[in-house]
């Protein structure tokens, strides 16, 4: 009897000891996630609001970043653990020597999305790509998604983008810059674009975004390679939460909840929130998608090195 009790006690102790590493592996480090004021982060907002992070024992703090182009530096300094730069900002950072990788993706391009475009100042007379020559145009991040894609549109329209004066201006500044005449136009996105047109400060000269091929990332979620190597389970859990959030977003019955989540984090009034377009979710980034961006950036002489995109996506 004593031997049996001893054996049972030993088995219980062994079982407990075996369980300890498993529990330890489930302990994830806190993630401070950096986002900008665009709906392309909808899957992150939904994951936070619908409990998909908590479901995976992830402690994720969402932090607003005014300029997308500053996100890689914030990752490098450990102010953020994961952040959402545009693909071009991410690739420029890698090209510049930062050792970053992608853990997930945000929104995708779609020809149905007219939520961003060229917004000209009222009275400027800008109607097409040719009219942009010699003008001062504000973009929400030099080298970021809207800047790079707008230059691609200008080139596609036969215009030398080097003859356009681009200045960096955060989204919330766009309306005031147009009203004050500091810029002739801005490359903007909803909800800021709708606010500008509703106020009469400007008008949409072109929904140039519709020329872009479909299903390419508009936002990517990056982290330091070192951080991902130390926390592979955390990176995977983060991506899995976004996959679940993406499935939630794609169900029409969840539209109201998706919009409420977006409104909470980018502070949209109800009337704007009701009209804003939501990009299709793309939580998993592929080599092909990233390759599209390297090709576009090489055309614009934005990359100095040959980048192996396969090495930039965490599995």
JSON list of C-alpha atoms in Angstrom, two decimals, residues 40 106-110 113 214-219 279-284 289:
[
{"chain": "A", "resi": 40, "resn": "UNK", "atom": "CA", "xyz": [-6.22, 49.23, -42.61]},
{"chain": "A", "resi": 106, "resn": "UNK", "atom": "CA", "xyz": [-3.04, 44.52, -42.34]},
{"chain": "A", "resi": 107, "resn": "UNK", "atom": "CA", "xyz": [-5.33, 45.67, -45.14]},
{"chain": "A", "resi": 108, "resn": "UNK", "atom": "CA", "xyz": [-5.17, 44.81, -48.85]},
{"chain": "A", "resi": 109, "resn": "UNK", "atom": "CA", "xyz": [-5.48, 46.89, -52.00]},
{"chain": "A", "resi": 110, "resn": "UNK", "atom": "CA", "xyz": [-8.78, 46.53, -53.86]},
{"chain": "A", "resi": 113, "resn": "UNK", "atom": "CA", "xyz": [-11.76, 50.90, -52.41]},
{"chain": "A", "resi": 214, "resn": "UNK", "atom": "CA", "xyz": [-5.54, 43.93, -56.11]},
{"chain": "A", "resi": 215, "resn": "UNK", "atom": "CA", "xyz": [-4.55, 41.95, -53.01]},
{"chain": "A", "resi": 216, "resn": "UNK", "atom": "CA", "xyz": [-1.29, 43.66, -52.12]},
{"chain": "A", "resi": 217, "resn": "UNK", "atom": "CA", "xyz": [-0.58, 44.73, -48.57]},
{"chain": "A", "resi": 218, "resn": "UNK", "atom": "CA", "xyz": [-1.30, 48.34, -47.61]},
{"chain": "A", "resi": 219, "resn": "UNK", "atom": "CA", "xyz": [0.02, 47.86, -44.06]},
{"chain": "A", "resi": 279, "resn": "UNK", "atom": "CA", "xyz": [-10.02, 47.43, -46.71]},
{"chain": "A", "resi": 280, "resn": "UNK", "atom": "CA", "xyz": [-10.14, 43.64, -47.12]},
{"chain": "A", "resi": 281, "resn": "UNK", "atom": "CA", "xyz": [-8.05, 41.99, -44.38]},
{"chain": "A", "resi": 282, "resn": "UNK", "atom": "CA", "xyz": [-4.76, 40.30, -45.27]},
{"chain": "A", "resi": 283, "resn": "UNK", "atom": "CA", "xyz": [-3.30, 38.89, -42.05]},
{"chain": "A", "resi": 284, "resn": "UNK", "atom": "CA", "xyz": [-0.79, 36.57, -43.78]},
{"chain": "A", "resi": 289, "resn": "UNK", "atom": "CA", "xyz": [2.99, 40.55, -52.14]}
]
